[in-house]
């Protein structure tokens, strides 16, 4: 099981879009995934359209016992291979800015119960995605303590780039002080318009600041993303040209995330192979050479 925190300290940059897109790519690949909705806005929970539960993540963070965890996890509307640890607006009440360290560990404790929690015959989760709120309170800090890797999300705009820089600093502090196994997986640039001079300028700024951490694939700005989310459908199943373009980029992003996080923990050979028509993302170049960031454009 690989646990990835997806974060930025600037709101509105598409963190939840990336979480949902990675879950969609993992579903396309046949990998069992759990989405943990730490954002009090609960957008990931709404889009994944899970069954009703008798508990939520807020209850788990208060009482991280197996029975509570079981009651807070539901199968998503996307199918049996994507589950949701459902969010709640009451999470905002738990988002202290300076919480007791013992409270920060409750999410980690809960996630360690995922294996024993599963019924006989159920496949274990291979990917856990933590959708963090755009603030450095208890919720995001708990996610960084629980995660094996951290993926930063930004748009190519001034304030979003600044938010990514602050998020990276938070990741580094957490790694040095609390969670030495935490790996910065990279910076993914979302909602890119290739013809925008401002976007190209900010991408160059990101490269200068983050170097190779900038993911070599960016997500284009396409209406299909909002359409698929509004319909509570995985982007890989939406079927429009824009959705296919974004899906190819997400395939590449998932492959890169798994490869990078696998270096820090273990190999990912046990992941299911993608279908032959799943797009080129599964065959991402394994070299360590410099790679230009580009938007995937469908031929």
PDB file of C-alpha atoms in Angstrom:
ATOM      1  CA  UNK A   1       0.000   0.000   0.000  1.00  0.00           C
ATOM      2  CA  UNK A   2       1.348   3.396  -1.011  1.00  0.00           C
ATOM      3  CA  UNK A   3      -0.052   6.467   0.716  1.00  0.00           C
ATOM      4  CA  UNK A   4       0.192   9.783  -1.129  1.00  0.00           C
ATOM      5  CA  UNK A   5      -0.749  13.185   0.289  1.00  0.00           C
ATOM      6  CA  UNK A   6      -1.902  15.651  -2.377  1.00  0.00           C
ATOM      7  CA  UNK A   7      -1.575  19.230  -1.192  1.00  0.00           C
ATOM      8  CA  UNK A   8      -1.052  22.924  -1.819  1.00  0.00           C
ATOM      9  CA  UNK A   9      -1.294  25.862   0.522  1.00  0.00           C
ATOM     10  CA  UNK A  10      -3.222  27.846  -2.090  1.00  0.00           C
ATOM     11  CA  UNK A  11      -6.884  27.061  -2.568  1.00  0.00           C
ATOM     12  CA  UNK A  12      -8.541  26.579  -5.930  1.00  0.00           C
ATOM     13  CA  UNK A  13      -5.577  25.062  -7.764  1.00  0.00           C
ATOM     14  CA  UNK A  14      -7.233  21.692  -8.373  1.00  0.00           C
ATOM     15  CA  UNK A  15      -5.929  19.400  -5.616  1.00  0.00           C
ATOM     16  CA  UNK A  16      -9.161  17.442  -5.607  1.00  0.00           C
ATOM     17  CA  UNK A  17      -9.071  17.276  -9.406  1.00  0.00           C
ATOM     18  CA  UNK A  18      -5.655  15.607  -9.209  1.00  0.00           C
ATOM     19  CA  UNK A  19      -6.807  13.207  -6.471  1.00  0.00           C
ATOM     20  CA  UNK A  20      -9.864  12.206  -8.491  1.00  0.00           C
ATOM     21  CA  UNK A  21      -7.811  11.965 -11.669  1.00  0.00           C
ATOM     22  CA  UNK A  22      -5.261   9.668 -10.042  1.00  0.00           C
ATOM     23  CA  UNK A  23      -8.076   7.543  -8.619  1.00  0.00           C
ATOM     24  CA  UNK A  24      -9.579   7.352 -12.110  1.00  0.00           C
ATOM     25  CA  UNK A  25      -6.228   6.332 -13.616  1.00  0.00           C
ATOM     26  CA  UNK A  26      -5.753   3.699 -10.908  1.00  0.00           C
ATOM     27  CA  UNK A  27      -9.274   2.396 -11.559  1.00  0.00           C
ATOM     28  CA  UNK A  28      -8.464   2.197 -15.263  1.00  0.00           C
ATOM     29  CA  UNK A  29      -5.435   0.161 -14.303  1.00  0.00           C
ATOM     30  CA  UNK A  30      -7.411  -2.154 -12.026  1.00  0.00           C
ATOM     31  CA  UNK A  31      -5.745  -1.094  -8.773  1.00  0.00           C
ATOM     32  CA  UNK A  32      -7.791  -0.905  -5.584  1.00  0.00           C
ATOM     33  CA  UNK A  33      -7.742   2.636  -4.209  1.00  0.00           C
ATOM     34  CA  UNK A  34      -8.932   4.463  -1.104  1.00  0.00           C
ATOM     35  CA  UNK A  35      -9.573   8.210  -1.238  1.00  0.00           C
ATOM     36  CA  UNK A  36      -9.346   9.919   2.168  1.00  0.00           C
ATOM     37  CA  UNK A  37     -11.230  13.233   2.043  1.00  0.00           C
ATOM     38  CA  UNK A  38      -9.519  15.537   4.554  1.00  0.00           C
ATOM     39  CA  UNK A  39     -10.858  18.743   2.998  1.00  0.00           C
ATOM     40  CA  UNK A  40     -13.910  20.053   4.911  1.00  0.00           C
ATOM     41  CA  UNK A  41     -15.426  21.134   1.580  1.00  0.00           C
ATOM     42  CA  UNK A  42     -15.888  17.401   0.848  1.00  0.00           C
ATOM     43  CA  UNK A  43     -15.700  17.816  -2.935  1.00  0.00           C
ATOM     44  CA  UNK A  44     -13.955  14.474  -3.414  1.00  0.00           C
ATOM     45  CA  UNK A  45     -16.651  12.710  -1.394  1.00  0.00           C
ATOM     46  CA  UNK A  46     -19.397  14.392  -3.416  1.00  0.00           C
ATOM     47  CA  UNK A  47     -17.863  13.433  -6.772  1.00  0.00           C
ATOM     48  CA  UNK A  48     -17.166   9.846  -5.748  1.00  0.00           C
ATOM     49  CA  UNK A  49     -20.809   9.557  -4.629  1.00  0.00           C
ATOM     50  CA  UNK A  50     -20.312   6.879  -1.943  1.00  0.00           C
ATOM     51  CA  UNK A  51     -22.978   4.934  -0.108  1.00  0.00           C
ATOM     52  CA  UNK A  52     -24.215   6.451   3.143  1.00  0.00           C
ATOM     53  CA  UNK A  53     -22.092   5.775   6.221  1.00  0.00           C
ATOM     54  CA  UNK A  54     -22.795   5.892   9.935  1.00  0.00           C
ATOM     55  CA  UNK A  55     -19.460   7.638  10.614  1.00  0.00           C
ATOM     56  CA  UNK A  56     -17.083  10.021   8.842  1.00  0.00           C
ATOM     57  CA  UNK A  57     -13.393  10.862   8.864  1.00  0.00           C
ATOM     58  CA  UNK A  58     -14.101  13.358  11.640  1.00  0.00           C
ATOM     59  CA  UNK A  59     -15.160  10.453  13.863  1.00  0.00           C
ATOM     60  CA  UNK A  60     -12.064   8.479  12.877  1.00  0.00           C
ATOM     61  CA  UNK A  61      -9.763  11.361  13.835  1.00  0.00           C
ATOM     62  CA  UNK A  62     -11.437  11.558  17.217  1.00  0.00           C
ATOM     63  CA  UNK A  63     -11.534   7.787  17.794  1.00  0.00           C
ATOM     64  CA  UNK A  64      -9.189   5.873  15.443  1.00  0.00           C
ATOM     65  CA  UNK A  65     -10.556   2.441  16.264  1.00  0.00           C
ATOM     66  CA  UNK A  66     -11.172  -0.284  13.663  1.00  0.00           C
ATOM     67  CA  UNK A  67     -14.933  -0.285  14.210  1.00  0.00           C
ATOM     68  CA  UNK A  68     -15.169   3.469  13.638  1.00  0.00           C
ATOM     69  CA  UNK A  69     -12.914   3.241  10.591  1.00  0.00           C
ATOM     70  CA  UNK A  70     -15.058   0.492   9.112  1.00  0.00           C
ATOM     71  CA  UNK A  71     -18.195   2.595   9.572  1.00  0.00           C
ATOM     72  CA  UNK A  72     -16.562   5.595   7.831  1.00  0.00           C
ATOM     73  CA  UNK A  73     -15.426   3.792   4.650  1.00  0.00           C
ATOM     74  CA  UNK A  74     -17.853   3.250   1.785  1.00  0.00           C
ATOM     75  CA  UNK A  75     -17.713   1.949  -1.741  1.00  0.00           C
ATOM     76  CA  UNK A  76     -17.757   4.806  -4.214  1.00  0.00           C
ATOM     77  CA  UNK A  77     -20.221   5.201  -7.050  1.00  0.00           C
ATOM     78  CA  UNK A  78     -17.316   4.519  -9.413  1.00  0.00           C
ATOM     79  CA  UNK A  79     -17.212   0.818  -8.601  1.00  0.00           C
ATOM     80  CA  UNK A  80     -15.889  -1.647  -6.074  1.00  0.00           C
ATOM     81  CA  UNK A  81     -12.205  -0.842  -6.702  1.00  0.00           C
ATOM     82  CA  UNK A  82     -12.475   2.745  -5.404  1.00  0.00           C
ATOM     83  CA  UNK A  83     -13.540   3.317  -1.794  1.00  0.00           C
ATOM     84  CA  UNK A  84     -13.922   6.554   0.160  1.00  0.00           C
ATOM     85  CA  UNK A  85     -13.080   7.458   3.729  1.00  0.00           C
ATOM     86  CA  UNK A  86     -15.839  10.017   3.654  1.00  0.00           C
ATOM     87  CA  UNK A  87     -15.314  13.622   4.594  1.00  0.00           C
ATOM     88  CA  UNK A  88     -17.455  15.912   6.704  1.00  0.00           C
ATOM     89  CA  UNK A  89     -17.859  19.652   7.160  1.00  0.00           C
ATOM     90  CA  UNK A  90     -17.177  19.104  10.877  1.00  0.00           C
ATOM     91  CA  UNK A  91     -13.541  18.390   9.993  1.00  0.00           C
ATOM     92  CA  UNK A  92     -13.060  22.156  10.059  1.00  0.00           C
ATOM     93  CA  UNK A  93     -13.536  22.030  13.837  1.00  0.00           C
ATOM     94  CA  UNK A  94     -10.558  19.664  14.098  1.00  0.00           C
ATOM     95  CA  UNK A  95      -8.209  21.744  11.955  1.00  0.00           C
ATOM     96  CA  UNK A  96      -6.199  23.269  14.807  1.00  0.00           C
ATOM     97  CA  UNK A  97      -3.172  25.320  13.863  1.00  0.00           C
ATOM     98  CA  UNK A  98      -1.053  24.025  16.748  1.00  0.00           C
ATOM     99  CA  UNK A  99      -2.437  20.637  17.756  1.00  0.00           C
ATOM    100  CA  UNK A 100      -1.103  18.182  20.294  1.00  0.00           C
ATOM    101  CA  UNK A 101       1.404  15.861  18.530  1.00  0.00           C
ATOM    102  CA  UNK A 102      -0.538  12.866  19.816  1.00  0.00           C
ATOM    103  CA  UNK A 103      -3.579  14.047  17.864  1.00  0.00           C
ATOM    104  CA  UNK A 104      -1.489  14.364  14.695  1.00  0.00           C
ATOM    105  CA  UNK A 105      -0.745  10.651  14.842  1.00  0.00           C
ATOM    106  CA  UNK A 106      -4.367   9.521  14.857  1.00  0.00           C
ATOM    107  CA  UNK A 107      -4.685   9.365  11.068  1.00  0.00           C
ATOM    108  CA  UNK A 108      -1.541   7.243  10.830  1.00  0.00           C
ATOM    109  CA  UNK A 109      -2.895   4.924  13.498  1.00  0.00           C
ATOM    110  CA  UNK A 110      -6.182   4.586  11.665  1.00  0.00           C
ATOM    111  CA  UNK A 111      -4.564   3.792   8.312  1.00  0.00           C
ATOM    112  CA  UNK A 112      -2.501   0.997   9.863  1.00  0.00           C
ATOM    113  CA  UNK A 113      -5.810  -0.757  10.567  1.00  0.00           C
ATOM    114  CA  UNK A 114      -6.806  -0.897   6.881  1.00  0.00           C
ATOM    115  CA  UNK A 115      -5.276  -4.317   6.240  1.00  0.00           C
ATOM    116  CA  UNK A 116      -6.830  -6.191   9.183  1.00  0.00           C
ATOM    117  CA  UNK A 117     -10.092  -4.334   8.564  1.00  0.00           C
ATOM    118  CA  UNK A 118     -10.727  -5.912   5.170  1.00  0.00           C
ATOM    119  CA  UNK A 119     -13.024  -8.882   4.899  1.00  0.00           C
ATOM    120  CA  UNK A 120     -11.646 -12.266   3.881  1.00  0.00           C
ATOM    121  CA  UNK A 121     -11.162 -12.425   0.141  1.00  0.00           C
ATOM    122  CA  UNK A 122     -10.972  -8.650  -0.336  1.00  0.00           C
ATOM    123  CA  UNK A 123      -7.909  -7.326  -2.095  1.00  0.00           C
ATOM    124  CA  UNK A 124      -5.817  -4.878  -0.065  1.00  0.00           C
ATOM    125  CA  UNK A 125      -5.649  -1.242  -1.010  1.00  0.00           C
ATOM    126  CA  UNK A 126      -2.718  -0.591  -3.308  1.00  0.00           C
ATOM    127  CA  UNK A 127      -3.045   3.194  -3.309  1.00  0.00           C
ATOM    128  CA  UNK A 128      -4.322   5.582  -0.624  1.00  0.00           C
ATOM    129  CA  UNK A 129      -4.825   9.199  -1.737  1.00  0.00           C
ATOM    130  CA  UNK A 130      -5.071  11.888   0.956  1.00  0.00           C
ATOM    131  CA  UNK A 131      -6.931  14.972  -0.293  1.00  0.00           C
ATOM    132  CA  UNK A 132      -5.646  17.767   1.973  1.00  0.00           C
ATOM    133  CA  UNK A 133      -7.221  21.179   2.661  1.00  0.00           C
ATOM    134  CA  UNK A 134      -5.317  24.305   1.529  1.00  0.00           C
ATOM    135  CA  UNK A 135      -3.995  25.129   4.996  1.00  0.00           C
ATOM    136  CA  UNK A 136      -1.259  23.872   7.288  1.00  0.00           C
ATOM    137  CA  UNK A 137      -3.423  22.893  10.227  1.00  0.00           C
ATOM    138  CA  UNK A 138      -3.956  19.554  11.897  1.00  0.00           C
ATOM    139  CA  UNK A 139      -5.539  17.932   8.849  1.00  0.00           C
ATOM    140  CA  UNK A 140      -2.696  18.550   6.402  1.00  0.00           C
ATOM    141  CA  UNK A 141      -0.027  17.896   9.012  1.00  0.00           C
ATOM    142  CA  UNK A 142      -1.702  14.606   9.942  1.00  0.00           C
ATOM    143  CA  UNK A 143      -1.656  13.625   6.275  1.00  0.00           C
ATOM    144  CA  UNK A 144       2.071  14.369   5.982  1.00  0.00           C
ATOM    145  CA  UNK A 145       2.785  12.214   9.024  1.00  0.00           C
ATOM    146  CA  UNK A 146       0.756   9.353   7.551  1.00  0.00           C
ATOM    147  CA  UNK A 147       1.998   9.569   3.953  1.00  0.00           C
ATOM    148  CA  UNK A 148       4.858   7.863   2.149  1.00  0.00           C
ATOM    149  CA  UNK A 149       4.905  10.558  -0.524  1.00  0.00           C
ATOM    150  CA  UNK A 150       3.718  14.129  -1.030  1.00  0.00           C
ATOM    151  CA  UNK A 151       2.521  15.466  -4.395  1.00  0.00           C
ATOM    152  CA  UNK A 152       2.305  19.251  -4.671  1.00  0.00           C
ATOM    153  CA  UNK A 153      -0.291  20.832  -6.953  1.00  0.00           C
ATOM    154  CA  UNK A 154      -0.119  24.290  -8.470  1.00  0.00           C
ATOM    155  CA  UNK A 155      -1.494  26.379 -11.276  1.00  0.00           C
ATOM    156  CA  UNK A 156       0.925  28.462 -13.356  1.00  0.00           C
ATOM    157  CA  UNK A 157      -0.018  31.694 -11.580  1.00  0.00           C
ATOM    158  CA  UNK A 158       1.864  33.913  -9.144  1.00  0.00           C
ATOM    159  CA  UNK A 159       0.006  33.112  -5.931  1.00  0.00           C
ATOM    160  CA  UNK A 160      -0.344  29.406  -6.698  1.00  0.00           C
ATOM    161  CA  UNK A 161       3.408  29.090  -7.246  1.00  0.00           C
ATOM    162  CA  UNK A 162       3.957  30.775  -3.868  1.00  0.00           C
ATOM    163  CA  UNK A 163       1.546  28.274  -2.265  1.00  0.00           C
ATOM    164  CA  UNK A 164       3.492  25.368  -3.761  1.00  0.00           C
ATOM    165  CA  UNK A 165       6.741  26.759  -2.351  1.00  0.00           C
ATOM    166  CA  UNK A 166       5.255  26.986   1.148  1.00  0.00           C
ATOM    167  CA  UNK A 167       3.828  23.487   0.842  1.00  0.00           C
ATOM    168  CA  UNK A 168       7.229  22.127  -0.158  1.00  0.00           C
ATOM    169  CA  UNK A 169       8.798  23.760   2.901  1.00  0.00           C
ATOM    170  CA  UNK A 170       6.147  22.085   5.076  1.00  0.00           C
ATOM    171  CA  UNK A 171       6.921  18.712   3.500  1.00  0.00           C
ATOM    172  CA  UNK A 172      10.642  19.142   4.136  1.00  0.00           C
ATOM    173  CA  UNK A 173      10.074  20.153   7.771  1.00  0.00           C
ATOM    174  CA  UNK A 174       7.832  17.151   8.352  1.00  0.00           C
ATOM    175  CA  UNK A 175      10.354  14.813   6.750  1.00  0.00           C
ATOM    176  CA  UNK A 176      13.222  16.159   8.845  1.00  0.00           C
ATOM    177  CA  UNK A 177      11.388  16.353  12.161  1.00  0.00           C
ATOM    178  CA  UNK A 178       8.688  13.675  12.174  1.00  0.00           C
ATOM    179  CA  UNK A 179       8.450  11.379   9.144  1.00  0.00           C
ATOM    180  CA  UNK A 180      11.816  10.485   7.554  1.00  0.00           C
ATOM    181  CA  UNK A 181      10.123   8.127   5.076  1.00  0.00           C
ATOM    182  CA  UNK A 182       8.142  10.994   3.517  1.00  0.00           C
ATOM    183  CA  UNK A 183       9.270  11.558  -0.081  1.00  0.00           C
ATOM    184  CA  UNK A 184       8.535  14.715  -2.127  1.00  0.00           C
ATOM    185  CA  UNK A 185       7.081  13.130  -5.277  1.00  0.00           C
ATOM    186  CA  UNK A 186       7.039  16.276  -7.354  1.00  0.00           C
ATOM    187  CA  UNK A 187       5.096  19.349  -8.403  1.00  0.00           C
ATOM    188  CA  UNK A 188       2.270  18.882 -10.889  1.00  0.00           C
ATOM    189  CA  UNK A 189       1.133  21.921 -12.862  1.00  0.00           C
ATOM    190  CA  UNK A 190      -2.612  21.982 -13.408  1.00  0.00           C
ATOM    191  CA  UNK A 191      -4.919  23.896 -15.778  1.00  0.00           C
ATOM    192  CA  UNK A 192      -2.218  24.907 -18.217  1.00  0.00           C
ATOM    193  CA  UNK A 193      -3.008  26.936 -21.335  1.00  0.00           C
ATOM    194  CA  UNK A 194       0.019  26.425 -23.617  1.00  0.00           C
ATOM    195  CA  UNK A 195      -0.540  29.658 -25.538  1.00  0.00           C
ATOM    196  CA  UNK A 196      -0.518  31.800 -22.391  1.00  0.00           C
ATOM    197  CA  UNK A 197       2.701  33.798 -21.947  1.00  0.00           C
ATOM    198  CA  UNK A 198       1.947  34.141 -18.219  1.00  0.00           C
ATOM    199  CA  UNK A 199       1.613  30.377 -17.865  1.00  0.00           C
ATOM    200  CA  UNK A 200       4.885  29.745 -19.677  1.00  0.00           C
ATOM    201  CA  UNK A 201       6.632  32.333 -17.493  1.00  0.00           C
ATOM    202  CA  UNK A 202       5.357  30.727 -14.280  1.00  0.00           C
ATOM    203  CA  UNK A 203       6.310  27.241 -15.487  1.00  0.00           C
ATOM    204  CA  UNK A 204       9.839  28.503 -16.101  1.00  0.00           C
ATOM    205  CA  UNK A 205       9.775  29.982 -12.597  1.00  0.00           C
ATOM    206  CA  UNK A 206       8.740  26.621 -11.166  1.00  0.00           C
ATOM    207  CA  UNK A 207      11.539  24.862 -13.023  1.00  0.00           C
ATOM    208  CA  UNK A 208      14.046  27.333 -11.672  1.00  0.00           C
ATOM    209  CA  UNK A 209      12.862  26.883  -8.103  1.00  0.00           C
ATOM    210  CA  UNK A 210      12.026  23.152  -7.995  1.00  0.00           C
ATOM    211  CA  UNK A 211      14.220  21.728 -10.764  1.00  0.00           C
ATOM    212  CA  UNK A 212      13.514  18.059 -11.481  1.00  0.00           C
ATOM    213  CA  UNK A 213      10.676  17.980  -8.977  1.00  0.00           C
ATOM    214  CA  UNK A 214       8.474  19.659 -11.587  1.00  0.00           C
ATOM    215  CA  UNK A 215       6.558  16.813 -13.198  1.00  0.00           C
ATOM    216  CA  UNK A 216       7.380  16.365 -16.911  1.00  0.00           C
ATOM    217  CA  UNK A 217       3.671  16.294 -17.735  1.00  0.00           C
ATOM    218  CA  UNK A 218       1.151  19.037 -17.010  1.00  0.00           C
ATOM    219  CA  UNK A 219      -2.627  18.873 -17.082  1.00  0.00           C
ATOM    220  CA  UNK A 220      -4.308  21.014 -19.725  1.00  0.00           C
ATOM    221  CA  UNK A 221      -7.195  23.312 -18.879  1.00  0.00           C
ATOM    222  CA  UNK A 222     -10.222  21.447 -20.241  1.00  0.00           C
ATOM    223  CA  UNK A 223     -13.946  21.849 -19.553  1.00  0.00           C
ATOM    224  CA  UNK A 224     -14.297  18.061 -19.575  1.00  0.00           C
ATOM    225  CA  UNK A 225     -12.790  17.898 -16.071  1.00  0.00           C
ATOM    226  CA  UNK A 226     -15.618  19.945 -14.559  1.00  0.00           C
ATOM    227  CA  UNK A 227     -18.191  18.095 -16.645  1.00  0.00           C
ATOM    228  CA  UNK A 228     -17.024  14.668 -15.466  1.00  0.00           C
ATOM    229  CA  UNK A 229     -16.895  15.792 -11.837  1.00  0.00           C
ATOM    230  CA  UNK A 230     -20.381  17.261 -12.064  1.00  0.00           C
ATOM    231  CA  UNK A 231     -21.668  13.968 -13.429  1.00  0.00           C
ATOM    232  CA  UNK A 232     -19.761  11.983 -10.741  1.00  0.00           C
ATOM    233  CA  UNK A 233     -17.988  10.005 -13.463  1.00  0.00           C
ATOM    234  CA  UNK A 234     -14.266   9.087 -13.702  1.00  0.00           C
ATOM    235  CA  UNK A 235     -12.528  11.306 -16.242  1.00  0.00           C
ATOM    236  CA  UNK A 236     -11.340   8.193 -18.100  1.00  0.00           C
ATOM    237  CA  UNK A 237     -14.981   7.261 -18.753  1.00  0.00           C
ATOM    238  CA  UNK A 238     -16.206  10.676 -19.900  1.00  0.00           C
ATOM    239  CA  UNK A 239     -15.343  10.039 -23.537  1.00  0.00           C
ATOM    240  CA  UNK A 240     -14.864  13.512 -25.025  1.00  0.00           C
ATOM    241  CA  UNK A 241     -11.653  14.586 -26.813  1.00  0.00           C
ATOM    242  CA  UNK A 242     -10.787  16.888 -23.897  1.00  0.00           C
ATOM    243  CA  UNK A 243     -11.349  14.093 -21.393  1.00  0.00           C
ATOM    244  CA  UNK A 244      -9.129  11.735 -23.376  1.00  0.00           C
ATOM    245  CA  UNK A 245      -6.379  14.335 -23.454  1.00  0.00           C
ATOM    246  CA  UNK A 246      -6.544  14.832 -19.681  1.00  0.00           C
ATOM    247  CA  UNK A 247      -6.723  11.058 -19.121  1.00  0.00           C
ATOM    248  CA  UNK A 248      -3.486  10.480 -21.012  1.00  0.00           C
ATOM    249  CA  UNK A 249      -1.778  13.102 -18.859  1.00  0.00           C
ATOM    250  CA  UNK A 250      -3.126  11.420 -15.706  1.00  0.00           C
ATOM    251  CA  UNK A 251      -1.828   8.023 -16.852  1.00  0.00           C
ATOM    252  CA  UNK A 252       1.627   9.564 -17.134  1.00  0.00           C
ATOM    253  CA  UNK A 253       1.272  11.279 -13.779  1.00  0.00           C
ATOM    254  CA  UNK A 254       0.198   8.091 -11.984  1.00  0.00           C
ATOM    255  CA  UNK A 255       3.098   6.141 -13.486  1.00  0.00           C
ATOM    256  CA  UNK A 256       5.541   8.846 -12.401  1.00  0.00           C
ATOM    257  CA  UNK A 257       4.099   9.007  -8.870  1.00  0.00           C
ATOM    258  CA  UNK A 258       4.294   5.252  -8.443  1.00  0.00           C
ATOM    259  CA  UNK A 259       7.824   5.067  -9.778  1.00  0.00           C
ATOM    260  CA  UNK A 260       9.052   7.899  -7.550  1.00  0.00           C
ATOM    261  CA  UNK A 261       7.328   6.669  -4.398  1.00  0.00           C
ATOM    262  CA  UNK A 262       8.418   3.111  -5.156  1.00  0.00           C
ATOM    263  CA  UNK A 263      12.056   4.167  -5.071  1.00  0.00           C
ATOM    264  CA  UNK A 264      11.656   5.330  -1.501  1.00  0.00           C
ATOM    265  CA  UNK A 265       9.785   2.250  -0.238  1.00  0.00           C
ATOM    266  CA  UNK A 266       9.473  -0.786  -2.454  1.00  0.00           C
ATOM    267  CA  UNK A 267       9.009  -1.832  -6.031  1.00  0.00           C
ATOM    268  CA  UNK A 268       5.569  -1.594  -7.640  1.00  0.00           C
ATOM    269  CA  UNK A 269       5.828  -4.768  -9.736  1.00  0.00           C
ATOM    270  CA  UNK A 270       2.689  -6.144  -8.085  1.00  0.00           C
ATOM    271  CA  UNK A 271       0.552  -3.407  -9.615  1.00  0.00           C
ATOM    272  CA  UNK A 272      -1.867  -4.621 -12.285  1.00  0.00           C
ATOM    273  CA  UNK A 273      -0.878  -3.984 -15.866  1.00  0.00           C
ATOM    274  CA  UNK A 274      -2.992  -1.488 -17.772  1.00  0.00           C
ATOM    275  CA  UNK A 275      -5.063  -2.498 -20.756  1.00  0.00           C
ATOM    276  CA  UNK A 276      -3.254  -2.105 -24.033  1.00  0.00           C
ATOM    277  CA  UNK A 277      -5.386   0.924 -24.946  1.00  0.00           C
ATOM    278  CA  UNK A 278      -4.996   2.691 -21.609  1.00  0.00           C
ATOM    279  CA  UNK A 279      -2.667   5.292 -23.126  1.00  0.00           C
ATOM    280  CA  UNK A 280       1.062   5.841 -23.093  1.00  0.00           C
ATOM    281  CA  UNK A 281       1.276   6.835 -19.438  1.00  0.00           C
ATOM    282  CA  UNK A 282       2.043   3.337 -18.200  1.00  0.00           C
ATOM    283  CA  UNK A 283       5.157   3.227 -20.335  1.00  0.00           C
ATOM    284  CA  UNK A 284       6.655   6.435 -18.952  1.00  0.00           C
ATOM    285  CA  UNK A 285      10.379   6.828 -19.573  1.00  0.00           C
ATOM    286  CA  UNK A 286      12.360   5.402 -16.675  1.00  0.00           C
ATOM    287  CA  UNK A 287      15.464   7.495 -17.324  1.00  0.00           C
ATOM    288  CA  UNK A 288      16.669  10.116 -14.893  1.00  0.00           C
ATOM    289  CA  UNK A 289      17.629  12.626 -17.534  1.00  0.00           C
ATOM    290  CA  UNK A 290      16.193  16.111 -17.715  1.00  0.00           C
ATOM    291  CA  UNK A 291      12.711  16.161 -19.170  1.00  0.00           C
ATOM    292  CA  UNK A 292      10.860  19.143 -20.525  1.00  0.00           C
ATOM    293  CA  UNK A 293       7.491  19.816 -18.978  1.00  0.00           C
ATOM    294  CA  UNK A 294       4.800  19.666 -21.608  1.00  0.00           C
ATOM    295  CA  UNK A 295       1.072  19.347 -21.907  1.00  0.00           C
ATOM    296  CA  UNK A 296      -0.039  16.017 -23.312  1.00  0.00           C
ATOM    297  CA  UNK A 297      -1.882  16.656 -26.546  1.00  0.00           C
ATOM    298  CA  UNK A 298      -3.854  13.899 -28.191  1.00  0.00           C
ATOM    299  CA  UNK A 299      -2.816  13.093 -31.748  1.00  0.00           C
TER     300      UNK A 299
END
